[in-house]
């Protein structure tokens, strides 16, 4: 079906989608559903949708760009900030008593294309690392206090809890992908990985971690990437490797950064989450994985010069 996605006709474009040039006509219109957490939803990337407001879902997240690039017939985005793997199969509890239905309920036998971006919230993996590493930095700027905080002795041996948890995520994501396939048996399923937060080398003010925690954090990022690719291999999903694709676009990359650093910028990005240009870059990679081609981007849809926050180095 991926070849059919590559040459779809614009029939219906979802409300709030970014502008793009039209793909080539085809007799195979696509029904697309996007599932995932905040790295798919795009908290604080303008403009926020209100269905529901507690999901902090942007009209300019990568699913929205992708739907426009492909010219899909129908498009449902049920991504939601804070979602873990269980929230794709069970209701998600939001603030102020809000609840969302299980994300997989958006799927049907008529769904042609599914993107899934999930896993980083399980075991509190991403959130607890960035919170703890930032809070402990000043205790030992040249050391690795965060790594030590997440190292425990189990059965008399030191265990890196975060490395262990990153490996355990593979089984959870595998269950999600199998649930997706059961609900949408004819769909092409793309598991979308996470872009890298940390640079291959060096440090920056945007990511206030201790020096030794950079190397440790990079290891956890790689382990999560390995778990996600492993889950895709165990199912019928195609893995979109954003860890490799985002080299040079980490939170320390200044004007080239796909991810924000520790400061939250309302109307641009939540802390340690993608900017709009990151969402666009992610959409490019998913589109290429689906079609083998570059997306038909309308230059007018790109942010104007100077509109992107430049992370401090």
XYZ file of C-alpha atoms in Angstrom:
313
model
C 0.000 0.000 0.000
C 2.963 2.361 0.534
C 3.303 2.840 -3.220
C -0.312 3.993 -3.289
C 0.333 6.497 -0.507
C 3.154 7.994 -2.551
C 0.821 9.260 -5.264
C -2.399 10.241 -3.563
C -4.893 12.853 -4.639
C -5.946 15.700 -2.368
C -9.579 14.892 -1.622
C -10.129 16.157 1.937
C -7.494 17.993 3.984
C -8.081 18.129 7.750
C -8.786 21.460 9.408
C -5.736 23.360 10.520
C -3.265 21.477 8.343
C -0.238 23.411 7.075
C -0.140 24.462 3.433
C 1.714 22.260 0.995
C 1.807 21.775 -2.749
C -0.468 19.054 -4.101
C 0.838 15.526 -4.712
C 0.255 13.779 -8.021
C -3.286 12.487 -8.651
C -4.134 8.872 -7.944
C -7.158 6.606 -7.701
C -6.012 5.412 -4.265
C -7.039 7.996 -1.628
C -5.625 7.383 1.858
C -7.308 7.359 5.268
C -4.634 8.299 7.816
C -4.645 8.051 11.639
C -1.870 9.427 13.890
C -1.236 7.946 17.348
C 1.358 8.999 19.891
C 2.638 11.126 22.759
C 3.844 14.741 23.076
C 6.646 14.321 20.530
C 3.883 13.668 18.020
C 1.291 16.055 19.484
C 3.588 19.119 19.629
C 2.820 20.939 22.907
C 3.036 24.758 22.560
C 3.837 24.552 18.844
C 1.254 26.931 17.338
C -1.631 26.585 17.010
C -3.175 24.402 19.699
C -6.219 22.278 18.998
C -8.996 21.985 21.569
C -10.081 18.388 21.061
C -9.344 18.120 23.995
C -7.173 21.017 25.204
C -5.415 18.770 27.738
C -3.624 16.899 24.953
C -1.771 20.056 23.816
C -2.053 18.885 20.217
C -0.773 21.315 17.587
C -2.154 21.990 14.119
C 1.488 22.102 13.002
C 2.773 18.813 14.375
C 4.413 16.229 12.131
C 1.181 14.265 11.535
C -0.460 17.463 10.232
C 2.443 18.203 7.895
C 2.516 14.588 6.725
C -1.230 14.557 6.011
C -0.770 17.652 3.870
C 2.252 16.287 2.012
C 0.379 13.084 1.186
C -2.914 14.775 0.357
C -4.881 12.227 2.344
C -8.618 11.692 1.965
C -9.199 11.654 5.721
C -6.972 12.415 8.683
C -7.514 11.749 12.382
C -4.919 12.942 14.885
C -5.468 11.488 18.359
C -1.929 12.048 19.639
C -1.856 13.320 23.214
C 0.865 14.775 25.417
C 1.741 12.550 28.350
C 0.604 9.355 26.652
C 2.339 6.098 27.414
C 1.888 2.776 25.687
C -1.057 1.862 27.927
C -2.904 5.023 26.830
C -3.070 3.770 23.273
C -5.097 0.799 24.503
C -6.879 2.338 27.530
C -8.412 5.743 28.343
C -5.870 8.431 29.233
C -6.469 10.567 32.313
C -5.834 14.260 31.691
C -5.989 17.348 33.913
C -9.270 18.654 35.360
C -10.945 15.267 35.148
C -10.675 14.985 31.368
C -10.289 11.527 29.852
C -9.543 10.522 26.312
C -10.681 7.269 24.677
C -7.999 4.684 23.924
C -6.134 5.996 20.895
C -6.518 2.732 18.972
C -10.278 3.325 18.871
C -9.603 5.879 16.123
C -8.571 2.970 13.874
C -10.822 0.836 11.719
C -10.702 -1.783 9.020
C -10.777 1.088 6.507
C -7.634 2.782 7.845
C -4.839 2.779 5.242
C -1.977 4.512 7.056
C -0.997 4.725 10.735
C 1.896 6.548 12.380
C 2.756 5.686 15.980
C 5.151 7.675 18.146
C 5.231 6.179 21.653
C 7.450 4.698 24.372
C 9.425 7.574 25.844
C 6.964 8.142 28.699
C 6.903 4.546 29.885
C 8.627 4.026 33.244
C 8.914 7.823 33.343
C 11.946 7.402 31.108
C 12.219 10.771 29.381
C 10.609 13.054 31.946
C 12.474 11.774 34.987
C 15.826 11.911 33.209
C 15.574 15.532 32.092
C 14.121 16.666 35.413
C 16.726 14.876 37.517
C 19.721 15.681 35.335
C 18.901 19.394 35.346
C 18.276 19.492 39.099
C 21.515 17.661 39.981
C 23.872 19.448 37.582
C 25.138 22.059 40.044
C 26.093 19.425 42.606
C 28.845 18.124 40.374
C 29.073 19.948 37.018
C 32.042 17.885 35.854
C 30.708 14.517 36.987
C 27.708 12.290 36.363
C 25.360 12.805 39.328
C 22.255 11.903 37.317
C 23.666 8.572 36.201
C 24.534 7.749 39.808
C 21.043 8.766 40.979
C 19.563 6.150 38.665
C 22.006 3.393 39.613
C 20.789 0.983 42.301
C 22.186 -2.169 43.821
C 19.987 -5.138 42.989
C 21.013 -8.597 44.193
C 24.346 -7.119 45.185
C 25.105 -5.681 41.742
C 24.853 -2.100 40.420
C 22.005 -1.736 37.941
C 21.420 1.250 35.670
C 17.664 1.609 36.143
C 17.165 3.803 33.088
C 19.146 1.516 30.810
C 17.080 -1.403 32.083
C 13.827 0.469 31.523
C 14.823 1.618 28.031
C 15.279 -2.042 27.081
C 11.932 -3.026 28.643
C 10.071 -0.572 26.428
C 10.479 -2.888 23.429
C 7.933 -5.379 24.771
C 5.408 -2.640 25.549
C 5.652 -1.033 22.120
C 5.388 -4.459 20.490
C 2.038 -4.972 22.252
C 0.842 -1.584 20.989
C 1.814 -2.327 17.393
C 0.008 -5.653 17.517
C -3.095 -3.894 18.848
C -2.853 -1.412 15.969
C -2.664 -4.222 13.445
C -5.696 -5.950 14.928
C -7.763 -2.759 14.646
C -6.461 -1.792 11.200
C -5.364 -5.022 9.502
C -4.968 -3.477 6.032
C -3.004 -0.400 7.142
C 0.646 0.370 6.604
C 2.021 1.078 10.091
C 5.030 3.346 10.687
C 6.633 3.452 14.124
C 8.228 6.885 14.392
C 11.271 7.140 16.657
C 12.476 10.079 18.707
C 14.887 12.762 17.499
C 18.042 13.122 19.531
C 18.168 15.598 22.387
C 21.918 15.461 22.998
C 24.771 16.210 20.580
C 27.294 13.574 19.540
C 29.938 15.555 21.401
C 30.206 18.720 23.426
C 27.733 20.526 25.672
C 25.583 23.648 25.629
C 23.639 25.951 27.943
C 20.341 24.853 26.425
C 20.753 21.420 28.040
C 22.075 22.061 31.572
C 23.329 18.549 32.350
C 26.573 17.704 34.142
C 29.412 16.821 31.786
C 29.348 13.082 32.474
C 25.591 12.867 32.155
C 25.768 13.837 28.485
C 27.529 10.581 27.600
C 25.156 8.611 29.816
C 22.106 10.347 28.328
C 23.289 9.551 24.806
C 23.506 5.886 25.796
C 19.914 5.886 27.056
C 18.768 7.562 23.826
C 20.480 4.832 21.784
C 18.947 2.081 23.926
C 15.468 3.530 23.446
C 16.084 3.733 19.699
C 17.180 0.078 19.700
C 14.050 -0.949 21.601
C 11.779 0.840 19.154
C 13.473 -0.617 16.108
C 13.269 -4.035 17.752
C 9.532 -3.643 18.310
C 9.052 -2.759 14.646
C 11.059 -5.811 13.585
C 8.848 -8.068 15.705
C 5.690 -6.789 14.021
C 4.609 -5.647 10.591
C 5.560 -2.015 11.275
C 8.212 0.013 9.457
C 10.588 1.894 11.740
C 11.393 5.548 10.993
C 14.803 6.177 12.575
C 14.755 9.798 13.703
C 17.763 9.296 15.974
C 19.994 8.988 12.924
C 18.069 11.533 10.860
C 18.334 14.208 13.559
C 22.128 14.158 13.784
C 23.145 17.818 13.869
C 19.626 18.884 14.877
C 19.852 18.196 18.628
C 18.934 20.786 21.257
C 22.485 22.171 21.167
C 22.385 22.843 17.407
C 21.315 26.482 17.628
C 19.319 27.596 14.592
C 19.376 24.006 13.233
C 17.837 22.513 16.383
C 14.748 20.364 16.021
C 14.325 20.181 19.792
C 13.982 22.944 22.345
C 16.280 23.054 25.358
C 15.233 23.314 28.988
C 13.326 26.607 28.736
C 9.677 26.582 27.733
C 8.746 29.123 25.055
C 4.982 29.613 24.815
C 3.921 29.656 21.192
C 7.130 27.918 20.112
C 7.794 24.717 22.087
C 7.628 23.100 25.501
C 10.914 22.449 27.223
C 12.832 19.508 25.726
C 10.234 19.113 22.955
C 10.213 19.774 19.205
C 9.982 23.185 17.606
C 7.812 23.584 14.523
C 10.904 23.198 12.341
C 11.577 19.938 14.174
C 8.054 18.783 13.428
C 8.591 19.643 9.788
C 11.885 17.738 9.739
C 10.234 14.730 11.334
C 7.411 14.850 8.774
C 9.985 14.943 5.967
C 11.600 11.760 7.280
C 8.294 9.920 7.633
C 7.186 11.004 4.155
C 10.456 9.758 2.673
C 10.106 6.440 4.530
C 6.623 6.020 3.023
C 7.289 7.191 -0.531
C 11.052 7.092 -1.094
C 10.814 10.725 -2.237
C 11.233 14.217 -0.812
C 7.977 15.922 0.216
C 6.408 18.508 -2.115
C 6.935 21.403 0.292
C 5.508 24.819 -0.524
C 8.159 27.347 0.512
C 5.414 29.636 1.795
C 4.695 27.112 4.543
C 8.170 27.466 6.054
C 8.580 29.703 9.120
C 9.791 33.218 8.222
C 13.440 34.052 8.978
C 13.995 34.855 12.621
C 10.861 33.047 13.801
C 12.767 30.076 15.216
C 14.207 30.275 18.712
C 17.947 29.835 18.642
C 19.011 27.750 21.613
C 21.834 29.330 23.607
C 25.122 27.500 23.370
